[in-house]
Amino acid sequence: MAMSLALLIAYALFLLPDKESAIPVWFYSSISFFIVLILAYSGSILADREKPEALKMGVAFMLIAVLGWLFHRYSGAQWHRLADFFFNWEKLEGNWWILWEGLGVTLFLAFISGIGSVVVGLLIAVLRTLNSPTMNFFLKVYVDVFRSIPMIVVMVIFFFAMPFMGISLGSIVSTVLALSLGYGAYASECFRAGIESVHSGQLEAARSLGLSRWKTIYKIILPQAIPVVIPPLTGTLVAMLKDTAVASVVAAPELLKRARELYTSETNPTPLVAAALIYLAVLIPLVRAVNMLENRMQKKRNE
Amino acid sequence: MSNMNLPETMIEVVDLHKRFKDLHVLKGISTVVKHSEVVAVMGPSGSGKSTFLRCLNRLEEPTSGRIYIEGVDIMAPYIDINRVRTEIGMVFQSFNLFPHLTAIENIKLAPMNVRKISNKEATERGMALLEKVGLAEKATAYPEQLSGGQQQRVAIARALAMQPQIMFFDEPTSALDPEMIGEVLDVMRNMAKEGMTMMVVSHEMGFIREAADRILFLADGLIVEDGTPDQIFNHSKHKRTIEFLGKIL
């Protein structure tokens, strides 16, 4: 093992070409060979069940370091400019409120569209329990269409095309409408799965007691379906929150749009980096929460 | 058995057919069940006993035929089937208690939402019924906290809470461990004594011999034999019946 490590280091130190002196074929084949060797070597350690986890963690970090080093050495990126352009916080001084305002609009869009898509999704799922072939056909067409069209296309049509028909919706309404209709289709699939998870005997018991169709859905089916629906539905809503960024295309003044304005006025991409970090700060806790909900559901199911 | 000579007709079935696509499950069943009569429905698996019972409150939609409950044609297009179902309590093989509700809530749900009686009255009625099935102390337990036998007894109380005229039992003891069958049959036996009209799909010979007034023996979607337990168990002349009884005895 030590031998092969030494060989790798020797290969890296002496045989890897400089970027400047490189002949293309020799350059690329040599680097590719080095990467393959590194990957094969670390892979063999990582896949070995016998090796301790601490060693694997070390190998993983070393792998990241090596690939970073390769990128640094050959990509031609000008690292000294990083501080000036990526993390130049001075450029944001006095401008943070613009980003916070953008975040406010993002959360507002997500909140309203979230309610919209839950309403649309629940409505579709409940209507589908009626098992009417004609209605199911149209509902299926709706769900398939909105799950197939990219959200950005729907928004752009609402915002740029509808005015030609004399319908001007404005950026906020276009966004909320597009997200509600689109994610409503996804939400309806979550609700449908939840409703189908309720045993058919429940329906029969409720009906045999003389409960009406709506009372059965409201009192028996939904209370049992909702806990099953919550984890995937939250996941869908988190995806929707991310997709509010698409609204920057139709000039809704949300976080990404405001960051891009700042990027233009300051001629510096730091605001974009800041926006990315804000998205992360908001979404990572949500993503973790969805994960926890899913695990809890899984545990409950296994009990 | 004491009520056998009550004349009033509770259920009348005329030429009932049920098809599932190309499967002809019920091939013309006609019978009459009188007030306070306890009718056991027996037959080999696939003979259509459960389907027959489920057709009578239209949990399965009959393909053709007429069904009269207390003289009302429940196949008529204008009929409110939910009203009809409030008069027919049903107990299922797999209990089908509502898992998100406690025992007492399970029992109160339909009286409060369908009969529109007050919470107080429903609770009183529910507790009395739990008392009757011997589970008063389990009122606030959720179904998952109850044994199979206890769940089935709560399910019976739930059906009785609607004060139905008729009770259907669809293999009420088939999903139970042997030591729990007795407690459920005891409850059913008491109901029979109190004069409830009952139709029971079951193979519990002891219970049927003791509590049933009549046995309908079904095979291949038809009533093969219709008689008292004594006639069917001891003096049957039909090949299908003798063959079947030979297997389960």
Coordinates of C-alpha atoms in Angstrom, one line a residue:
Chain A
M1 CA 0.0 0.0 0.0
A2 CA 2.8 2.4 0.9
M3 CA 4.5 1.4 -2.3
S4 CA 1.6 2.3 -4.5
L5 CA 1.1 5.6 -2.6
A6 CA 4.8 6.5 -3.2
L7 CA 4.4 5.6 -6.8
L8 CA 1.4 7.9 -7.1
I9 CA 3.2 10.8 -5.5
A10 CA 6.2 10.3 -7.8
Y11 CA 3.9 10.2 -10.7
A12 CA 2.3 13.5 -9.6
L13 CA 5.5 15.2 -8.8
F14 CA 7.6 14.2 -11.8
L15 CA 5.4 13.0 -14.6
L16 CA 2.4 15.3 -14.6
P17 CA 3.1 18.0 -17.2
D18 CA 3.0 21.8 -16.6
K19 CA 0.0 23.5 -18.1
E20 CA 2.2 25.8 -20.2
S21 CA 4.5 23.2 -21.6
A22 CA 1.8 20.8 -22.5
I23 CA 1.4 19.0 -25.8
P24 CA -2.4 18.3 -25.9
V25 CA -2.4 14.5 -26.3
W26 CA 0.3 13.9 -23.8
F27 CA -1.2 16.4 -21.5
Y28 CA -4.7 15.0 -21.5
S29 CA -3.8 11.3 -21.4
S30 CA -1.3 11.9 -18.6
I31 CA -3.8 13.7 -16.4
S32 CA -6.6 11.3 -17.2
F33 CA -4.4 8.4 -16.2
F34 CA -3.5 10.1 -12.9
I35 CA -7.1 10.8 -12.1
V36 CA -8.0 7.1 -12.9
L37 CA -5.2 5.9 -10.7
I38 CA -6.3 8.2 -7.8
L39 CA -10.0 7.2 -8.2
A40 CA -9.1 3.5 -8.4
Y41 CA -6.8 3.7 -5.4
S42 CA -9.2 5.6 -3.1
G43 CA -12.1 3.5 -4.4
S44 CA -10.4 0.3 -3.3
I45 CA -10.0 1.7 0.2
L46 CA -13.5 3.2 0.5
A47 CA -15.1 0.0 -0.6
D48 CA -13.1 -2.1 1.8
R49 CA -15.4 -3.1 4.7
E50 CA -12.4 -4.0 6.9
K51 CA -10.8 -0.6 6.9
P52 CA -11.6 1.8 9.7
E53 CA -14.0 4.7 9.0
A54 CA -11.5 7.3 10.1
L55 CA -9.1 6.2 7.4
K56 CA -11.9 6.3 4.8
M57 CA -12.8 9.9 6.0
G58 CA -9.1 10.8 5.5
V59 CA -9.0 9.3 2.1
A60 CA -12.2 11.1 1.1
F61 CA -10.7 14.4 2.1
M62 CA -7.5 13.6 0.4
L63 CA -9.4 12.8 -2.8
I64 CA -11.2 16.2 -2.6
A65 CA -7.8 17.9 -2.0
V66 CA -6.2 16.2 -5.0
L67 CA -9.0 17.0 -7.3
G68 CA -9.0 20.6 -6.0
W69 CA -5.3 20.7 -6.6
L70 CA -5.7 19.4 -10.2
F71 CA -8.4 22.0 -10.8
H72 CA -6.2 24.8 -9.3
R73 CA -3.2 23.7 -11.4
Y74 CA -4.9 23.3 -14.8
S75 CA -8.1 25.2 -14.9
G76 CA -6.5 28.6 -15.3
A77 CA -8.8 30.1 -12.7
Q78 CA -7.4 33.4 -11.3
W79 CA -7.7 32.7 -7.6
H80 CA -6.5 36.1 -6.5
R81 CA -9.6 37.6 -7.9
L82 CA -11.9 35.4 -5.7
A83 CA -11.8 37.9 -2.8
D84 CA -12.5 40.8 -5.1
F85 CA -15.4 39.4 -6.9
F86 CA -16.9 36.5 -5.0
F87 CA -16.6 37.6 -1.4
N88 CA -16.3 41.3 -1.7
W89 CA -18.7 42.1 1.1
E90 CA -18.0 45.8 0.9
K91 CA -20.0 45.9 -2.3
L92 CA -23.0 44.8 -0.3
E93 CA -22.7 47.4 2.4
G94 CA -25.9 49.4 2.5
N95 CA -27.4 47.0 0.0
W96 CA -28.3 44.1 2.2
W97 CA -31.9 45.4 2.7
I98 CA -32.4 44.8 -1.1
L99 CA -31.6 41.2 -0.6
W100 CA -33.8 40.9 2.5
E101 CA -36.6 42.5 0.6
G102 CA -36.1 40.0 -2.2
L103 CA -36.1 37.1 0.3
G104 CA -39.4 38.5 1.7
V105 CA -40.9 38.4 -1.8
T106 CA -39.5 34.9 -2.3
L107 CA -41.1 33.7 0.9
F108 CA -44.4 35.5 0.1
L109 CA -44.5 33.8 -3.4
A110 CA -43.8 30.4 -1.8
F111 CA -46.4 30.9 0.9
I112 CA -49.2 31.9 -1.4
S113 CA -48.3 29.4 -4.1
G114 CA -47.9 26.7 -1.4
I115 CA -51.5 27.3 -0.3
G116 CA -52.6 27.4 -3.9
S117 CA -50.9 24.1 -4.8
V118 CA -52.2 22.3 -1.7
V119 CA -55.8 23.5 -2.6
V120 CA -55.4 22.4 -6.2
G121 CA -53.8 19.1 -5.3
L122 CA -56.3 18.2 -2.6
L123 CA -59.2 19.1 -4.9
I124 CA -57.9 16.9 -7.8
A125 CA -57.1 14.0 -5.4
V126 CA -60.6 14.1 -3.8
L127 CA -62.3 14.4 -7.2
R128 CA -60.4 11.4 -8.4
T129 CA -61.8 9.3 -5.5
L130 CA -65.2 9.7 -7.2
N131 CA -63.9 7.3 -9.8
S132 CA -65.8 9.0 -12.7
P133 CA -64.0 7.9 -15.9
T134 CA -64.8 11.1 -17.7
M135 CA -63.6 13.4 -14.9
N136 CA -60.5 11.2 -14.3
F137 CA -59.6 11.5 -17.9
F138 CA -59.5 15.3 -17.7
L139 CA -57.8 15.4 -14.4
K140 CA -55.1 13.0 -15.7
V141 CA -54.6 15.2 -18.7
Y142 CA -54.2 18.3 -16.4
V143 CA -51.7 16.5 -14.1
D144 CA -49.7 15.1 -17.0
V145 CA -49.6 18.4 -18.8
F146 CA -48.4 20.4 -15.8
R147 CA -45.9 17.8 -14.8
S148 CA -44.5 17.8 -18.3
I149 CA -44.2 21.6 -19.0
P150 CA -41.1 23.2 -17.4
M151 CA -42.4 25.7 -14.8
I152 CA -40.4 28.5 -16.5
V153 CA -42.3 28.0 -19.7
V154 CA -45.7 28.3 -18.0
M155 CA -44.6 31.5 -16.3
V156 CA -43.2 33.0 -19.4
I157 CA -46.5 32.2 -21.3
F158 CA -48.6 33.8 -18.5
F159 CA -46.3 36.9 -18.3
F160 CA -45.2 37.5 -21.9
A161 CA -47.8 35.8 -24.1
M162 CA -51.1 36.4 -22.3
P163 CA -50.9 40.2 -22.6
F164 CA -51.2 39.7 -26.4
M165 CA -54.7 38.3 -25.7
G166 CA -55.4 41.4 -23.6
I167 CA -54.8 39.5 -20.3
S168 CA -52.1 41.2 -18.3
L169 CA -51.4 39.3 -15.1
G170 CA -48.3 41.0 -13.8
S171 CA -45.2 39.2 -12.6
I172 CA -46.5 38.2 -9.1
V173 CA -49.8 36.9 -10.3
S174 CA -48.2 35.0 -13.2
T175 CA -45.7 33.4 -10.8
V176 CA -48.3 32.4 -8.2
L177 CA -50.6 31.1 -10.8
A178 CA -47.9 29.0 -12.6
L179 CA -46.5 27.6 -9.4
S180 CA -49.9 26.8 -7.9
L181 CA -51.2 25.1 -11.1
G182 CA -47.9 23.3 -11.7
Y183 CA -47.1 22.2 -8.1
G184 CA -50.8 21.5 -7.6
A185 CA -50.3 18.7 -10.1
Y186 CA -47.4 17.3 -8.1
A187 CA -49.3 17.8 -4.8
S188 CA -52.3 15.9 -6.2
E189 CA -50.1 12.9 -6.8
C190 CA -48.9 13.1 -3.1
F191 CA -52.5 13.3 -1.9
R192 CA -53.6 10.5 -4.2
A193 CA -50.9 8.2 -2.9
G194 CA -51.9 9.0 0.7
I195 CA -55.6 8.4 0.0
E196 CA -54.8 5.1 -1.7
S197 CA -52.8 4.0 1.3
V198 CA -56.0 4.0 3.4
H199 CA -57.3 0.4 3.4
S200 CA -60.5 -0.1 1.4
G201 CA -62.1 -1.7 4.4
Q202 CA -62.2 1.7 6.0
L203 CA -64.3 3.0 3.2
E204 CA -66.6 0.0 3.4
A205 CA -67.0 0.4 7.2
A206 CA -67.8 4.1 6.8
R207 CA -70.3 3.5 4.0
S208 CA -72.0 0.6 5.8
L209 CA -72.7 3.0 8.7
G210 CA -74.5 5.3 6.3
L211 CA -71.9 8.0 6.2
S212 CA -72.2 10.1 3.0
R213 CA -69.4 10.1 0.5
W214 CA -68.1 13.6 1.6
K215 CA -68.4 12.7 5.3
T216 CA -66.4 9.5 4.6
I217 CA -63.6 11.5 2.9
Y218 CA -63.6 14.2 5.5
K219 CA -64.0 12.1 8.7
I220 CA -62.3 8.8 7.7
I221 CA -60.1 9.0 4.7
L222 CA -58.3 12.3 5.0
P223 CA -57.4 12.0 8.8
Q224 CA -55.7 8.8 7.9
A225 CA -54.2 10.0 4.6
I226 CA -52.7 13.3 5.9
P227 CA -49.9 11.9 8.1
V228 CA -48.8 9.7 5.1
V229 CA -49.0 12.7 2.8
I230 CA -47.1 15.2 4.9
P231 CA -43.5 14.1 4.2
P232 CA -43.7 13.9 0.3
L233 CA -45.9 17.0 0.3
T234 CA -43.4 19.0 2.3
G235 CA -40.7 17.8 -0.1
T236 CA -42.8 19.1 -3.1
L237 CA -43.3 22.4 -1.4
V238 CA -39.6 22.8 -0.7
A239 CA -39.0 22.1 -4.4
M240 CA -41.6 24.8 -5.1
L241 CA -39.8 27.3 -2.9
K242 CA -36.6 26.7 -4.9
D243 CA -38.5 27.2 -8.1
T244 CA -39.6 30.7 -7.1
A245 CA -36.2 31.7 -8.3
V246 CA -37.5 31.1 -11.8
A247 CA -39.8 34.0 -11.3
S248 CA -36.8 36.3 -11.8
V249 CA -37.3 35.6 -15.5
V250 CA -40.6 37.3 -15.4
A251 CA -39.2 40.2 -13.4
A252 CA -40.9 39.3 -10.1
P253 CA -38.8 41.2 -7.5
E254 CA -37.7 38.1 -5.6
L255 CA -34.3 37.2 -4.1
L256 CA -32.5 36.2 -7.3
K257 CA -33.9 39.1 -9.3
R258 CA -32.8 41.6 -6.7
A259 CA -29.4 40.0 -6.5
R260 CA -29.0 40.3 -10.2
E261 CA -30.0 43.9 -10.1
L262 CA -27.2 44.5 -7.5
Y263 CA -24.8 42.4 -9.6
T264 CA -25.5 44.8 -12.6
S265 CA -25.3 48.0 -10.6
E266 CA -22.2 47.0 -8.7
T267 CA -20.6 45.1 -11.6
N268 CA -19.6 42.5 -9.1
P269 CA -21.0 39.0 -8.6
T270 CA -20.8 39.0 -4.8
P271 CA -24.6 39.6 -4.5
L272 CA -25.2 36.4 -6.5
V273 CA -23.0 34.5 -4.0
A274 CA -24.8 36.2 -1.2
A275 CA -28.1 35.1 -2.7
A276 CA -26.9 31.6 -3.1
L277 CA -25.9 31.5 0.6
I278 CA -29.3 32.9 1.7
Y279 CA -31.1 30.2 -0.3
L280 CA -28.9 27.6 1.4
A281 CA -29.5 29.0 4.8
V282 CA -33.3 28.9 4.3
L283 CA -33.5 25.6 2.4
I284 CA -31.0 23.3 4.2
P285 CA -33.1 23.3 7.5
L286 CA -36.2 22.6 5.4
V287 CA -34.6 19.8 3.5
R288 CA -33.4 18.3 6.8
A289 CA -36.9 18.6 8.2
V290 CA -38.4 16.8 5.3
N291 CA -35.8 14.1 5.8
M292 CA -36.7 13.8 9.5
L293 CA -40.4 13.6 8.6
E294 CA -39.7 10.8 6.1
N295 CA -37.6 8.8 8.6
R296 CA -40.3 9.2 11.3
M297 CA -42.9 8.0 8.8
Q298 CA -40.7 5.0 7.8
K299 CA -40.2 4.1 11.5
K300 CA -44.0 4.3 12.1
R301 CA -44.6 2.0 9.2
N302 CA -42.1 -0.5 10.4
E303 CA -43.6 -0.6 13.9
Chain B
M1 CA -85.4 -20.0 17.5
S2 CA -88.2 -18.9 19.7
N3 CA -89.2 -16.2 17.2
M4 CA -89.6 -18.4 14.2
N5 CA -93.3 -17.9 13.8
L6 CA -93.2 -14.0 13.6
P7 CA -94.7 -13.3 10.3
E8 CA -93.2 -9.9 9.4
T9 CA -90.8 -10.0 6.4
M10 CA -87.6 -8.1 7.0
I11 CA -85.6 -8.8 3.9
E12 CA -86.8 -10.1 0.6
V13 CA -84.4 -11.0 -2.2
V14 CA -85.7 -11.8 -5.7
D15 CA -83.5 -13.3 -8.4
L16 CA -80.3 -11.6 -7.4
H17 CA -77.4 -11.7 -9.9
K18 CA -73.9 -10.3 -9.5
R19 CA -71.2 -10.4 -12.2
F20 CA -67.7 -9.2 -12.0
K21 CA -66.8 -8.7 -15.6
D22 CA -67.0 -12.3 -17.0
L23 CA -67.2 -13.9 -13.6
H24 CA -70.8 -14.8 -12.7
V25 CA -70.7 -14.8 -8.8
L26 CA -74.4 -14.9 -7.9
K27 CA -76.7 -16.7 -10.3
G28 CA -80.1 -15.8 -9.1
I29 CA -80.7 -15.9 -5.4
S30 CA -84.1 -15.6 -3.9
T31 CA -85.0 -15.8 -0.3
V32 CA -87.0 -14.2 2.6
V33 CA -85.7 -13.3 6.0
K34 CA -88.3 -12.7 8.7
H35 CA -88.2 -10.4 11.6
S36 CA -85.9 -11.6 14.4
E37 CA -84.7 -14.5 12.3
V38 CA -81.1 -15.5 12.6
V39 CA -79.9 -16.8 9.2
A40 CA -76.5 -18.4 8.8
V41 CA -75.0 -18.4 5.3
M42 CA -72.6 -21.2 4.6
G43 CA -70.8 -22.6 1.7
P44 CA -67.4 -23.4 0.2
S45 CA -65.0 -20.5 -0.6
G46 CA -65.9 -18.8 -3.8
S47 CA -69.6 -19.7 -3.5
G48 CA -70.5 -16.1 -3.2
K49 CA -71.6 -15.9 0.4
S50 CA -69.8 -12.6 1.2
T51 CA -70.8 -11.1 -2.1
F52 CA -74.4 -12.0 -1.4
L53 CA -74.3 -10.3 2.0
R54 CA -72.5 -7.2 0.6
C55 CA -75.1 -6.9 -2.2
L56 CA -77.9 -6.7 0.4
N57 CA -76.7 -3.2 1.5
R58 CA -75.2 -2.4 -1.9
L59 CA -71.6 -2.3 -0.8
E60 CA -71.4 -4.3 -4.0
E61 CA -73.7 -3.1 -6.7
P62 CA -76.0 -6.0 -7.7
T63 CA -76.1 -6.7 -11.5
S64 CA -79.8 -7.4 -11.5
G65 CA -82.6 -8.5 -9.1
R66 CA -84.7 -6.9 -6.5
I67 CA -84.0 -6.4 -2.8
Y68 CA -86.6 -5.3 -0.3
I69 CA -85.6 -4.2 3.2
E70 CA -88.7 -3.8 5.3
G71 CA -90.8 -3.6 2.2
V72 CA -88.7 -0.8 0.6
D73 CA -87.2 -1.6 -2.8
I74 CA -83.5 -0.6 -2.2
M75 CA -82.7 -1.0 -5.9
A76 CA -85.1 1.7 -6.9
P77 CA -83.3 4.6 -8.6
Y78 CA -84.6 7.3 -6.2
I79 CA -83.6 5.4 -3.0
D80 CA -81.2 7.1 -0.6
I81 CA -78.8 4.2 0.0
N82 CA -77.2 5.9 3.0
R83 CA -80.6 5.9 4.8
V84 CA -81.0 2.2 4.0
R85 CA -77.6 1.4 5.4
T86 CA -78.3 3.1 8.7
E87 CA -80.9 0.3 9.2
I88 CA -78.3 -2.4 8.5
G89 CA -75.3 -2.8 10.8
M90 CA -72.4 -4.6 9.3
V91 CA -69.5 -6.4 11.0
F92 CA -66.5 -7.3 8.9
Q93 CA -63.9 -10.1 9.0
S94 CA -61.1 -7.6 9.4
F95 CA -63.0 -5.4 12.0
N96 CA -62.3 -2.2 10.0
L97 CA -62.3 0.0 13.1
F98 CA -61.1 3.6 12.3
P99 CA -57.5 3.6 13.6
H100 CA -57.3 7.3 14.2
L101 CA -60.3 7.2 16.6
T102 CA -60.6 5.7 20.1
A103 CA -63.2 3.0 20.7
I104 CA -65.8 5.4 22.0
E105 CA -65.1 7.8 19.1
N106 CA -65.5 4.9 16.6
I107 CA -68.9 4.2 18.1
K108 CA -70.0 7.9 18.3
L109 CA -69.0 8.9 14.8
A110 CA -72.0 7.7 12.8
P111 CA -74.7 8.5 15.4
M112 CA -73.4 12.0 15.6
N113 CA -72.8 12.6 11.9
V114 CA -75.7 10.6 10.4
R115 CA -78.4 10.5 13.0
K116 CA -77.3 14.0 14.2
I117 CA -77.7 13.2 17.9
S118 CA -75.8 15.2 20.5
N119 CA -72.3 14.4 21.7
K120 CA -73.7 13.7 25.2
E121 CA -76.4 11.4 24.0
A122 CA -74.0 9.6 21.7
T123 CA -71.5 9.1 24.5
E124 CA -74.1 7.7 26.8
R125 CA -75.4 5.4 24.1
G126 CA -71.8 4.4 23.2
M127 CA -70.8 3.7 26.8
A128 CA -73.9 1.6 27.3
L129 CA -73.0 -0.5 24.2
L130 CA -69.4 -0.9 25.4
E131 CA -70.7 -2.1 28.7
K132 CA -72.9 -4.6 26.8
V133 CA -69.9 -6.0 24.9
G134 CA -67.8 -6.0 28.1
L135 CA -65.4 -3.2 27.1
A136 CA -66.4 -0.2 29.1
E137 CA -62.9 0.2 30.5
K138 CA -61.5 0.3 27.0
A139 CA -63.5 3.3 25.8
T140 CA -60.5 5.6 25.3
A141 CA -58.2 2.9 23.8
Y142 CA -57.2 3.1 20.2
P143 CA -57.9 0.1 18.0
E144 CA -54.1 -0.8 17.9
Q145 CA -54.2 -1.1 21.7
L146 CA -56.9 -3.7 21.6
S147 CA -56.8 -7.5 20.8
G148 CA -58.6 -8.8 17.8
G149 CA -61.5 -10.1 19.9
Q150 CA -61.8 -6.7 21.6
Q151 CA -61.6 -4.9 18.3
Q152 CA -64.4 -7.0 16.8
R153 CA -66.6 -6.4 19.9
V154 CA -66.1 -2.6 19.5
A155 CA -67.0 -3.0 15.8
I156 CA -70.2 -4.7 16.8
A157 CA -70.9 -1.9 19.3
R158 CA -70.2 0.6 16.6
A159 CA -72.7 -1.1 14.3
L160 CA -75.3 -1.3 17.1
A161 CA -74.9 2.4 17.9
M162 CA -77.0 3.2 14.8
Q163 CA -79.8 1.1 16.3
P164 CA -80.2 -0.9 13.1
Q165 CA -83.1 -3.2 12.4
I166 CA -80.8 -5.8 10.9
M167 CA -77.2 -7.0 11.5
F168 CA -74.9 -8.5 8.9
F169 CA -71.8 -10.4 10.0
D170 CA -69.3 -11.2 7.3
E171 CA -67.1 -14.0 8.7
P172 CA -66.8 -12.1 12.0
T173 CA -64.5 -14.7 13.7
S174 CA -62.3 -15.8 10.7
A175 CA -59.5 -13.3 11.5
L176 CA -59.4 -14.1 15.2
D177 CA -57.1 -16.3 17.3
P178 CA -59.0 -19.3 18.5
E179 CA -59.1 -18.1 22.2
M180 CA -60.9 -14.9 21.2
I181 CA -63.6 -16.4 19.1
G182 CA -65.7 -17.3 22.1
E183 CA -66.0 -13.7 23.4
V184 CA -67.3 -12.4 20.0
L185 CA -69.8 -15.3 19.6
D186 CA -71.1 -14.7 23.1
V187 CA -72.0 -11.1 22.1
M188 CA -73.6 -12.3 18.9
R189 CA -75.6 -15.0 20.8
N190 CA -77.0 -12.3 23.2
M191 CA -78.0 -10.2 20.2
A192 CA -79.8 -13.2 18.7
K193 CA -81.6 -13.8 22.0
E194 CA -82.7 -10.2 22.1
G195 CA -84.5 -10.6 18.8
M196 CA -82.1 -8.9 16.4
T197 CA -82.6 -10.0 12.8
M198 CA -79.2 -11.3 11.8
M199 CA -77.5 -12.7 8.7
V200 CA -74.2 -14.4 9.5
V201 CA -71.6 -15.7 7.1
S202 CA -69.7 -18.1 9.3
H203 CA -68.5 -21.6 9.7
E204 CA -68.8 -21.6 13.5
M205 CA -70.8 -24.8 13.7
G206 CA -71.5 -24.6 17.5
F207 CA -72.8 -21.0 17.2
I208 CA -74.9 -21.8 14.2
R209 CA -76.4 -25.0 15.7
E210 CA -77.3 -23.1 18.8
A211 CA -78.3 -19.6 17.6
A212 CA -79.4 -19.9 14.0
D213 CA -83.0 -20.4 12.9
R214 CA -82.0 -21.2 9.3
I215 CA -79.0 -22.1 7.2
L216 CA -78.7 -21.0 3.6
F217 CA -76.2 -23.3 2.0
L218 CA -74.6 -21.6 -1.1
A219 CA -72.5 -23.2 -3.8
D220 CA -71.5 -21.8 -7.2
G221 CA -73.7 -18.7 -6.7
L222 CA -76.9 -20.5 -5.9
I223 CA -78.8 -21.5 -2.8
V224 CA -78.3 -25.3 -2.8
E225 CA -80.2 -25.9 0.4
D226 CA -82.3 -23.9 2.8
G227 CA -83.3 -25.4 6.2
T228 CA -82.9 -25.5 9.9
P229 CA -79.5 -26.4 11.3
D230 CA -80.8 -29.8 12.2
Q231 CA -82.0 -30.5 8.7
I232 CA -78.7 -29.3 7.1
F233 CA -76.3 -30.8 9.6
N234 CA -77.9 -34.1 10.2
H235 CA -80.3 -34.9 7.4
S236 CA -78.9 -33.3 4.3
K237 CA -79.4 -35.1 1.0
H238 CA -77.4 -32.8 -1.2
K239 CA -74.0 -34.0 -2.4
R240 CA -72.4 -30.5 -2.2
T241 CA -73.6 -29.9 1.4
I242 CA -72.5 -33.4 2.7
E243 CA -69.2 -33.0 1.0
F244 CA -68.6 -29.5 2.5
L245 CA -69.7 -30.5 6.0
G246 CA -67.5 -33.5 5.8
K247 CA -64.5 -31.2 5.2
I248 CA -65.2 -28.7 8.0
L249 CA -66.4 -31.0 10.8

